Coordinates of C-alpha atoms in Angstrom, one line a residue:
Chain S
M7 CA 0.0 0.0 0.0
K8 CA 2.5 2.6 1.1
E9 CA 4.4 2.5 -2.2
K10 CA 1.5 4.2 -3.8
E11 CA 1.6 8.0 -3.9
P12 CA 1.0 9.4 -0.4
I13 CA -2.1 11.4 0.3
I14 CA -0.9 12.3 3.7
S15 CA 2.8 12.9 4.4
V16 CA 4.2 14.5 7.6
C17 CA 7.7 14.9 8.8
N18 CA 8.9 15.7 12.4
L19 CA 5.5 17.1 13.2
T20 CA 5.5 18.6 16.8
K21 CA 2.9 20.5 18.8
K22 CA 3.6 22.1 22.1
F23 CA 1.3 23.7 24.6
G24 CA 3.5 25.8 26.9
N25 CA 6.1 23.3 28.1
F26 CA 3.9 20.3 27.3
T27 CA 4.7 18.4 24.1
A28 CA 1.4 16.9 23.0
V29 CA 2.7 15.6 19.7
D30 CA 6.5 14.9 19.6
N31 CA 8.2 14.6 16.3
I32 CA 6.0 12.2 14.4
T33 CA 6.8 11.2 10.8
F34 CA 4.6 9.0 8.6
E35 CA 2.9 8.7 5.2
V36 CA -0.5 7.4 4.2
G37 CA -1.1 6.0 0.7
K38 CA -4.0 6.8 -1.6
G39 CA -6.9 4.4 -0.9
E40 CA -5.4 3.1 2.2
I41 CA -7.3 2.4 5.4
F42 CA -5.0 3.7 8.1
G43 CA -5.7 3.0 11.7
F44 CA -4.4 5.8 14.0
L45 CA -4.4 4.1 17.5
G46 CA -3.2 5.2 20.9
A47 CA -4.1 5.4 24.5
N48 CA -6.3 8.3 25.7
G49 CA -4.1 11.3 26.0
A50 CA -1.4 10.0 23.7
G51 CA -1.8 13.0 21.3
K52 CA -4.1 11.5 18.6
T53 CA -6.7 14.3 18.7
T54 CA -4.0 17.0 18.6
A55 CA -2.3 15.3 15.6
I56 CA -5.7 14.9 13.8
R57 CA -6.4 18.6 14.3
M58 CA -3.1 19.5 12.6
L59 CA -3.8 17.2 9.7
C60 CA -7.3 18.7 9.2
G61 CA -6.0 22.3 9.1
L62 CA -7.6 23.2 12.5
S63 CA -4.3 23.8 14.3
F64 CA -0.8 24.7 13.3
P65 CA 2.2 22.6 14.3
T66 CA 4.9 24.2 16.5
S67 CA 7.5 22.6 14.1
G68 CA 7.7 20.1 11.4
S69 CA 6.1 20.0 8.0
G70 CA 3.5 18.0 6.1
T71 CA 1.0 17.8 3.3
V72 CA -2.6 16.5 3.2
A73 CA -4.3 15.9 -0.2
G74 CA -1.4 17.8 -1.8
Y75 CA -1.7 21.0 0.4
D76 CA 0.7 22.3 2.9
I77 CA -0.5 22.1 6.5
M78 CA 1.3 25.4 7.4
S79 CA 0.3 27.6 4.5
Q80 CA -2.8 26.0 2.9
A81 CA -5.1 25.1 5.8
E82 CA -8.2 26.4 4.1
E83 CA -7.5 24.3 1.0
I84 CA -7.0 21.2 3.2
K85 CA -10.4 21.8 4.8
R86 CA -12.1 21.8 1.4
H87 CA -10.5 18.6 0.3
I88 CA -11.1 16.4 3.3
G89 CA -14.1 14.9 5.1
Y90 CA -14.4 14.6 8.9
M91 CA -16.7 12.6 11.0
S92 CA -16.8 12.0 14.8
Q93 CA -19.2 10.1 17.0
K94 CA -19.7 13.1 19.2
F95 CA -21.1 15.6 16.7
S96 CA -21.9 15.2 13.1
L97 CA -25.5 15.6 12.3
Y98 CA -28.3 18.1 13.1
Q99 CA -30.9 16.1 15.0
D100 CA -33.8 18.5 14.1
L101 CA -33.2 18.4 10.4
T102 CA -34.3 15.7 8.0
V103 CA -31.9 13.2 6.4
W104 CA -32.1 15.1 3.1
E105 CA -31.6 18.5 4.8
N106 CA -28.5 17.3 6.6
L107 CA -27.0 16.1 3.3
K108 CA -27.9 19.3 1.6
L109 CA -26.5 21.5 4.4
F110 CA -23.1 19.8 4.5
S111 CA -22.8 19.7 0.7
T112 CA -23.6 23.4 0.4
I113 CA -21.0 24.2 3.0
Y114 CA -18.5 22.3 0.9
G115 CA -19.5 24.5 -2.1
M116 CA -21.4 21.9 -4.2
T117 CA -24.0 23.3 -6.6
D118 CA -27.7 22.3 -6.2
R119 CA -27.4 20.1 -9.3
E120 CA -24.3 18.3 -8.0
I121 CA -26.0 17.8 -4.7
K122 CA -29.1 16.3 -6.2
I123 CA -27.2 13.8 -8.4
K124 CA -24.9 12.8 -5.5
A125 CA -27.7 12.5 -3.0
D126 CA -29.8 10.3 -5.3
M127 CA -26.7 8.1 -5.6
V128 CA -26.2 8.0 -1.8
F129 CA -29.9 7.2 -1.1
T130 CA -29.7 4.3 -3.6
T131 CA -26.4 2.8 -2.4
L132 CA -27.3 3.0 1.2
G133 CA -30.9 1.9 0.7
M134 CA -32.1 5.0 2.5
A135 CA -34.6 6.4 0.0
D136 CA -37.5 5.8 2.3
M137 CA -35.9 7.8 5.0
R138 CA -35.2 10.9 3.0
N139 CA -37.8 13.1 4.9
A140 CA -37.4 11.5 8.3
L141 CA -36.0 13.7 11.1
V142 CA -32.5 12.5 12.0
K143 CA -33.4 12.2 15.7
E144 CA -36.0 9.6 14.8
I145 CA -33.9 7.2 12.7
P146 CA -32.0 4.3 14.3
L147 CA -28.4 4.7 15.3
G148 CA -27.0 2.4 12.5
W149 CA -28.6 4.7 9.9
K150 CA -27.4 7.8 11.6
Q151 CA -23.9 6.5 11.3
K152 CA -24.3 5.8 7.6
L153 CA -25.8 9.2 7.1
A154 CA -23.0 10.9 9.0
F155 CA -20.4 9.1 6.8
A156 CA -22.4 10.1 3.7
A157 CA -22.5 13.7 4.8
A158 CA -18.8 13.7 5.4
T159 CA -18.1 12.3 2.0
M160 CA -20.7 13.9 -0.3
H161 CA -18.1 16.3 -1.8
S162 CA -15.9 13.3 -2.7
P163 CA -12.9 14.2 -0.5
D164 CA -9.5 12.6 -1.2
V165 CA -9.3 11.6 2.4
V166 CA -11.8 11.2 5.2
F167 CA -10.9 11.4 8.9
L168 CA -13.1 9.3 11.2
D169 CA -12.5 10.1 14.9
E170 CA -13.9 7.2 16.9
P171 CA -16.8 6.7 14.5
T172 CA -18.0 3.6 16.4
G173 CA -17.6 4.7 20.0
G174 CA -20.3 3.1 22.2
V175 CA -21.9 1.3 19.2
D176 CA -23.0 -2.3 19.5
P177 CA -21.1 -5.1 17.7
A178 CA -23.6 -5.7 15.0
T179 CA -23.9 -2.0 14.1
R180 CA -20.1 -1.5 14.2
R181 CA -19.7 -4.2 11.6
R182 CA -22.2 -2.7 9.2
F183 CA -20.3 0.6 9.5
W184 CA -17.0 -1.0 8.6
E185 CA -18.4 -2.6 5.5
M186 CA -19.1 0.9 4.3
I187 CA -15.5 1.9 5.0
Y188 CA -14.3 -1.1 2.9
Q189 CA -16.5 0.0 0.1
A190 CA -15.3 3.6 0.1
S191 CA -11.7 2.4 0.3
S192 CA -12.2 0.1 -2.7
Q193 CA -13.4 3.1 -4.6
G194 CA -10.1 4.9 -3.9
M195 CA -11.0 7.0 -0.9
T196 CA -8.3 7.2 1.8
I197 CA -9.6 6.4 5.3
F198 CA -7.8 7.8 8.4
V199 CA -9.6 6.2 11.4
T200 CA -9.2 6.1 15.2
T201 CA -10.8 3.5 17.4
H202 CA -10.6 1.9 20.8
Y203 CA -12.1 -1.4 19.5
L204 CA -9.0 -3.3 18.6
D205 CA -10.7 -5.9 16.5
E206 CA -11.3 -3.0 14.2
A207 CA -7.6 -2.4 14.0
E208 CA -7.3 -5.7 12.2
Y209 CA -9.4 -4.3 9.3
C210 CA -6.9 -1.6 8.6
H211 CA -4.2 -1.9 5.9
R212 CA -1.7 -0.3 8.3
V213 CA -1.9 1.0 11.9
S214 CA 0.2 3.3 13.9
I215 CA 0.2 3.3 17.7
M216 CA 0.9 6.5 19.6
V217 CA 2.3 6.6 23.1
D218 CA 3.1 9.8 25.0
G219 CA 3.2 11.9 21.9
H220 CA 5.4 9.5 19.8
I221 CA 4.5 7.0 17.2
R222 CA 5.9 3.8 18.8
A223 CA 4.8 1.3 16.1
L224 CA 3.7 1.5 12.5
D225 CA 3.0 -1.5 10.2
S226 CA 0.4 -3.8 8.9
P227 CA -1.6 -5.7 11.6
A228 CA 0.0 -9.0 10.4
M229 CA 3.5 -7.7 10.7
L230 CA 2.9 -6.1 14.1
K231 CA 1.5 -9.3 15.5
K232 CA 4.5 -11.1 14.2
Q233 CA 7.0 -8.6 15.6
Y234 CA 5.4 -8.6 19.1
H235 CA 4.6 -12.4 19.1
A236 CA 1.0 -11.6 19.7
A237 CA -2.2 -13.4 18.5
T238 CA -4.3 -10.3 18.2
M239 CA -4.0 -6.5 17.8
D240 CA -5.4 -6.2 21.3
E241 CA -2.3 -7.9 22.7
V242 CA 0.0 -5.8 20.5
F243 CA -1.7 -2.6 21.8
R244 CA -1.4 -3.7 25.4
I245 CA 2.3 -4.5 25.0
I246 CA 3.0 -1.1 23.4
A247 CA 0.7 1.1 25.4
Q248 CA 1.2 -0.5 28.8
G249 CA 4.4 1.5 29.4
A250 CA 2.7 4.9 28.8
Q251 CA 3.9 7.5 31.2
R252 CA 1.3 10.0 30.3
T253 CA -2.0 9.2 32.0
D254 CA -4.6 11.0 30.1
Chain Y
M15 CA -28.4 -15.1 49.2
N16 CA -30.5 -11.9 48.7
N17 CA -30.9 -10.0 45.6
A18 CA -29.6 -6.5 45.5
I19 CA -31.8 -5.7 42.6
E20 CA -35.3 -7.2 41.9
I21 CA -37.1 -6.3 38.7
R22 CA -40.6 -7.7 38.3
N23 CA -42.7 -7.2 35.1
I24 CA -41.5 -3.7 34.5
T25 CA -43.1 -2.0 31.5
K26 CA -42.4 1.5 30.3
R27 CA -44.0 3.1 27.1
F28 CA -43.2 6.3 25.3
G29 CA -46.2 6.9 23.0
N30 CA -46.5 3.7 21.0
L31 CA -43.0 2.5 21.7
A32 CA -42.6 -0.1 24.5
A33 CA -39.1 0.9 25.7
L34 CA -39.3 -1.9 28.3
D35 CA -41.8 -4.7 27.9
N36 CA -42.5 -6.8 30.9
V37 CA -38.9 -7.0 32.1
T38 CA -38.1 -9.4 34.9
F39 CA -34.7 -10.4 36.4
S40 CA -32.7 -10.2 39.6
V41 CA -29.2 -9.2 40.4
P42 CA -27.6 -11.3 43.3
D43 CA -26.0 -9.4 46.2
G44 CA -22.3 -8.7 45.7
S45 CA -22.2 -9.6 42.0
V46 CA -21.0 -7.8 38.9
F47 CA -24.0 -8.0 36.5
G48 CA -23.9 -7.0 32.9
L49 CA -26.7 -5.5 30.9
I50 CA -26.0 -6.2 27.3
G51 CA -27.9 -5.1 24.2
P52 CA -27.8 -3.0 21.1
D53 CA -28.6 0.8 21.0
G54 CA -32.2 1.4 21.6
A55 CA -32.7 -1.8 23.5
G56 CA -34.0 -0.1 26.6
K57 CA -30.9 -0.1 28.8
T58 CA -30.9 3.6 29.7
T59 CA -34.6 3.6 30.4
L60 CA -34.1 0.7 32.9
Y61 CA -31.3 2.6 34.6
S62 CA -33.5 5.7 34.9
I63 CA -36.2 3.6 36.6
L64 CA -33.8 1.9 39.0
A65 CA -32.3 5.3 39.8
T66 CA -35.9 6.6 40.5
L67 CA -35.6 9.3 37.8
L68 CA -38.5 7.7 35.9
A69 CA -41.5 5.8 37.1
P70 CA -42.5 2.6 35.3
D71 CA -46.0 2.3 33.8
S72 CA -46.4 -1.1 35.5
G73 CA -44.4 -3.7 37.4
R74 CA -42.3 -3.4 40.5
A75 CA -38.6 -3.0 41.3
T76 CA -36.5 -2.8 44.4
V77 CA -32.9 -1.8 44.8
A78 CA -31.1 -2.7 48.1
G79 CA -34.5 -3.9 49.3
L80 CA -36.1 -0.5 48.7
D81 CA -39.0 0.1 46.3
V82 CA -38.4 2.4 43.4
I83 CA -41.7 4.2 44.0
K84 CA -42.5 4.0 47.7
D85 CA -39.0 4.3 49.0
F86 CA -37.5 6.5 46.3
K87 CA -35.9 9.0 48.8
R88 CA -34.1 6.4 50.8
L89 CA -33.2 4.4 47.7
R90 CA -31.3 7.4 46.3
S91 CA -28.9 7.2 49.2
A92 CA -28.4 3.5 48.7
I93 CA -27.2 3.7 45.1
G94 CA -24.4 5.3 43.2
Y95 CA -25.4 6.2 39.6
M96 CA -23.0 7.0 36.8
P97 CA -25.1 8.0 33.7
E98 CA -23.8 7.6 30.2
R99 CA -23.1 11.3 29.9
F100 CA -20.8 12.6 32.6
S101 CA -22.5 13.8 35.6
L102 CA -19.8 16.2 36.9
Y103 CA -20.0 19.9 37.1
P104 CA -17.5 21.1 34.5
D105 CA -16.8 24.5 36.2
L106 CA -16.2 23.0 39.6
T107 CA -12.7 21.7 40.4
V108 CA -11.9 18.1 41.1
S109 CA -12.0 18.7 44.9
E110 CA -15.2 20.8 44.7
N111 CA -17.0 18.1 42.7
L112 CA -16.1 15.5 45.3
H113 CA -17.1 17.7 48.3
F114 CA -20.3 18.7 46.5
F115 CA -21.5 15.1 46.0
A116 CA -20.5 14.2 49.6
S117 CA -22.5 17.1 51.0
L118 CA -25.6 16.1 48.9
F119 CA -25.5 12.8 50.7
G120 CA -24.7 14.3 54.1
V121 CA -21.3 12.6 54.4
R122 CA -17.8 13.9 54.7
V123 CA -15.2 13.1 52.0
E124 CA -12.7 11.8 54.7
D125 CA -15.2 9.3 56.1
N126 CA -15.3 7.2 52.9
F127 CA -12.1 8.2 51.3
D128 CA -10.6 4.7 51.8
L129 CA -13.2 3.4 49.3
I130 CA -12.3 5.7 46.5
A131 CA -8.6 6.1 47.2
P132 CA -7.5 3.5 44.6
I133 CA -9.7 5.2 42.0
F134 CA -9.0 8.8 43.0
G135 CA -5.3 8.0 42.8
Q136 CA -3.7 10.4 40.3
L137 CA -6.5 12.9 40.6
A138 CA -5.2 13.8 44.1
K139 CA -2.3 15.5 42.4
F140 CA -4.4 18.2 40.9
P141 CA -7.3 18.9 43.2
H142 CA -7.8 22.5 41.9
R143 CA -8.1 21.6 38.2
M144 CA -11.5 22.2 36.6
A145 CA -13.4 19.1 35.8
A146 CA -13.9 20.5 32.3
A147 CA -10.1 20.4 31.8
L148 CA -9.7 16.7 32.6
S149 CA -9.3 14.2 29.9
G150 CA -11.9 11.4 29.3
G151 CA -10.2 8.8 31.5
M152 CA -9.7 11.2 34.4
K153 CA -13.3 12.5 34.2
Q154 CA -14.5 8.9 34.3
K155 CA -12.4 8.2 37.5
L156 CA -13.7 11.4 39.1
A157 CA -17.3 10.6 38.2
L158 CA -16.9 7.1 39.7
S159 CA -15.4 8.6 42.8
C160 CA -18.3 11.0 43.2
A161 CA -20.8 8.1 42.7
L162 CA -19.1 6.2 45.5
I163 CA -18.4 8.9 48.0
H164 CA -21.5 8.1 50.1
R165 CA -20.6 4.3 50.2
P166 CA -23.6 3.0 48.2
K167 CA -24.7 -0.6 48.4
V168 CA -25.4 -0.7 44.7
L169 CA -23.5 0.9 41.8
L170 CA -25.4 1.6 38.6
L171 CA -23.0 2.2 35.6
D172 CA -24.4 3.0 32.2
E173 CA -21.7 2.5 29.5
P174 CA -18.9 3.7 31.7
T175 CA -16.1 2.7 29.3
T176 CA -17.3 4.2 26.0
G177 CA -14.4 6.1 24.4
V178 CA -11.9 4.7 26.8
D179 CA -8.7 2.9 25.6
A180 CA -8.0 -0.8 26.1
V181 CA -5.4 -0.4 28.8
S182 CA -7.6 2.0 30.9
R183 CA -10.6 -0.2 30.4
S184 CA -8.7 -3.1 32.0
E185 CA -7.8 -0.8 34.9
F186 CA -11.4 0.2 35.3
W187 CA -12.5 -3.4 35.5
E188 CA -9.9 -4.1 38.1
M189 CA -11.4 -1.3 40.1
L190 CA -14.8 -2.9 39.8
A191 CA -13.4 -6.2 41.0
T192 CA -12.0 -4.4 44.1
L193 CA -15.4 -2.7 44.8
K194 CA -17.1 -6.1 44.4
Q195 CA -14.8 -7.5 47.1
K196 CA -16.0 -4.7 49.4
G197 CA -19.5 -6.0 49.0
I198 CA -20.8 -3.5 46.4
T199 CA -23.2 -4.9 43.8
I200 CA -22.6 -3.5 40.3
L201 CA -25.0 -3.3 37.4
V202 CA -23.0 -2.3 34.3
S203 CA -23.9 -1.9 30.6
T204 CA -21.3 -2.0 27.9
S205 CA -20.9 -2.3 24.1
Y206 CA -17.5 -4.1 24.6
M207 CA -18.1 -7.9 24.5
D208 CA -14.8 -8.7 26.3
E209 CA -16.2 -6.7 29.2
A210 CA -19.5 -8.8 29.1
E211 CA -17.3 -11.8 29.6
R212 CA -15.9 -10.4 32.8
C213 CA -19.3 -10.2 34.4
D214 CA -20.6 -12.9 36.9
R215 CA -23.9 -12.9 35.1
I216 CA -25.4 -11.0 32.2
A217 CA -28.9 -10.2 30.9
L218 CA -29.3 -9.9 27.1
I219 CA -31.8 -7.2 26.2
N220 CA -33.2 -6.3 22.8
K221 CA -36.2 -4.1 21.9
G222 CA -37.3 -3.9 25.5
H223 CA -37.3 -7.6 26.1
I224 CA -35.0 -9.7 28.2
L225 CA -33.9 -12.6 26.0
D226 CA -31.9 -14.5 28.6
V227 CA -30.0 -14.2 31.9
D228 CA -27.1 -16.4 32.8
A229 CA -23.3 -16.6 33.3
P230 CA -21.6 -15.5 30.0
G231 CA -20.0 -18.9 29.4
K232 CA -23.3 -20.8 30.0
L233 CA -25.2 -18.5 27.6
V234 CA -22.8 -19.3 24.8
D235 CA -22.9 -23.0 25.5
K236 CA -26.6 -23.4 25.7
T237 CA -27.3 -21.2 22.6
G238 CA -25.0 -23.6 20.8
I239 CA -23.7 -21.3 18.1
D240 CA -21.6 -23.3 15.7
I241 CA -19.6 -21.0 13.5
Y242 CA -16.8 -21.2 10.9
N243 CA -13.8 -19.0 10.5
A244 CA -12.8 -17.8 7.1
S245 CA -9.8 -15.9 5.8
A246 CA -8.1 -14.8 2.6
R247 CA -5.7 -12.1 1.6
E248 CA -8.5 -10.0 0.1
M249 CA -11.1 -9.9 2.9
Y250 CA -13.8 -7.7 1.4
P251 CA -14.3 -9.8 -1.8
L252 CA -14.3 -12.9 0.4
L253 CA -17.0 -11.4 2.6
Q254 CA -19.2 -10.7 -0.4
A255 CA -18.6 -14.1 -2.0
I256 CA -19.3 -16.0 1.2
R257 CA -22.7 -14.3 1.6
N258 CA -23.8 -15.9 -1.7
I259 CA -23.0 -19.4 -0.6
D260 CA -25.8 -21.9 0.2
G261 CA -26.4 -22.5 3.9
V262 CA -24.7 -19.3 5.0
K263 CA -27.1 -17.4 7.3
D264 CA -24.7 -14.6 8.2
C265 CA -21.1 -13.6 7.5
Y266 CA -19.4 -10.8 9.4
T267 CA -15.9 -9.5 10.1
F268 CA -14.3 -10.8 13.3
G269 CA -10.9 -9.3 13.9
A270 CA -8.4 -10.8 11.5
T271 CA -10.9 -13.4 10.1
L272 CA -14.6 -13.6 9.1
H273 CA -17.2 -15.6 11.0
L274 CA -19.9 -17.6 9.3
A275 CA -23.2 -18.6 10.9
T276 CA -24.6 -21.5 8.9
D277 CA -27.6 -23.9 8.7
K278 CA -27.9 -27.5 7.6
N279 CA -27.6 -26.7 3.9
F280 CA -24.0 -25.6 4.4
N281 CA -21.3 -27.9 3.0
L282 CA -17.7 -27.0 3.7
E283 CA -16.1 -28.6 0.6
N284 CA -18.7 -27.1 -1.7
A285 CA -18.2 -23.7 -0.1
I286 CA -14.4 -23.8 -0.6
G287 CA -14.9 -25.1 -4.2
R288 CA -17.2 -22.2 -4.9
L289 CA -14.7 -19.7 -3.6
R290 CA -11.9 -21.2 -5.7
Q291 CA -14.1 -20.8 -8.8
E292 CA -14.6 -17.2 -8.0
G293 CA -10.8 -16.7 -7.9
L294 CA -10.3 -16.6 -4.2
T295 CA -7.7 -19.4 -4.4
D296 CA -6.2 -18.7 -1.0
A297 CA -9.5 -18.8 0.9
R298 CA -9.6 -21.0 4.0
I299 CA -12.7 -22.0 6.0
Y300 CA -12.6 -24.0 9.2
P301 CA -14.8 -24.8 12.2
A302 CA -14.5 -22.5 15.3
K303 CA -16.1 -21.9 18.6
G304 CA -18.4 -18.9 18.9
N305 CA -18.2 -16.5 21.8
I306 CA -20.5 -13.9 23.4
E307 CA -20.0 -11.5 20.5
D308 CA -21.2 -14.1 18.0
L309 CA -24.2 -14.7 20.3
F310 CA -24.9 -11.0 20.4
I311 CA -24.8 -10.6 16.6
K312 CA -27.1 -13.6 16.2
L313 CA -29.6 -12.1 18.6
A314 CA -29.4 -8.6 17.2
K315 CA -30.3 -10.0 13.8
E316 CA -33.3 -11.9 15.0

């Protein structure tokens, strides 16, 4: 995977808050179409790193590009070319399914015509046509998740950042969500995802594990399990994160 | 042995929706009891009733021997309740939150500090930090400390580990084991099936109905879920191909492999032959033992 052209490339990325180094000199690349799992204990620095990659915060030092744009000088272009979804906030509960899609697409600068074509496609692929006019607060959680993903990707971004998209979600619903990720990846979209469910780490092409602001491991799940003589990614994570000094 | 929680024929409707439909089960004194079910199953409604924040339409329930309707005032002092959303005051400090909860229950922090000391641990280093400025794991520890400060008999925890990393989750469950040793009964809900396996007993709940109650291992045994494992280099095409094979009732990702739930029409050799024909030449399928997660997925589908 990584021999393909990188869609994310960062070098010695560092972020300090006062004398606290939240992200400490991290370097990595993510290839186009890759599912990249960005793992780490609470407080390891994941959210700070993601904010820099999304153009929401500037690094203290280091450099990088996302979707071909510089994270120091082209933050606004980055925001236009990525998608972002988190479990905590992504949809307006008092708007309908269709209104949510239209709102997000309009923010991303899509024309009414583009939105209509894309929305019809989304409703068909997700089998959500019946729910078009339902209020978001009234649809089941599994559908909300699919809709949140659709809203984050309506503008066909090169890369989508998913920050704990399955937090608190039951095992059956989590799996349906991941099938959608597979599908998007097979169509060339790059997926950058964080999760605390370590079975989900097994579905990534490559994963990195952050500890105390550093990337301590980065490889395919198969190679990591081999390197740490572990049967599962859960064991790998425990071996690597156990020694964390930083309690969140 | 007495039951710390008794739930008898509890029903609660919201309009046409029966959030809880004739729910009956009991939680033995001093046990860690898991409430396991998909989103919208009725778990939070049940917690609200047990915490006396919501009255059932019909049925009876007692917690620590106290009735949720008649004895609601006394009951509130007998329980510690940690709702899904954090219950702390964000603009009070660590120490202020703890003292505030203690004063609500008419106790002094010092009186029961021994109970929370192992949990409070690192928080003691920054008593003057605002709760809002704590990270997720620390907020969780403070919320648990506040829920315990009046030394309740029963602890009600609604998805306490959502968004918490694997190492911290392990620590949290070790804390629960310590509290159990001190005689506190714990009712906990979770979406992590490895945590379900750490409970003494669990109740499976879906669409307001209790499907079964037993020890996690026994539930899996008696439901008899026979599954197959499957793997190949290209997992997504494999998943799609397997779903079209005769006798496959369900196929889903399971860590590094796929799991197949099958019926009597399934034939292993035919299945592998079919995958070969479709170009999945490295595909392997072999029998495996299902666990609580497979059971959950099976029940959620029904």
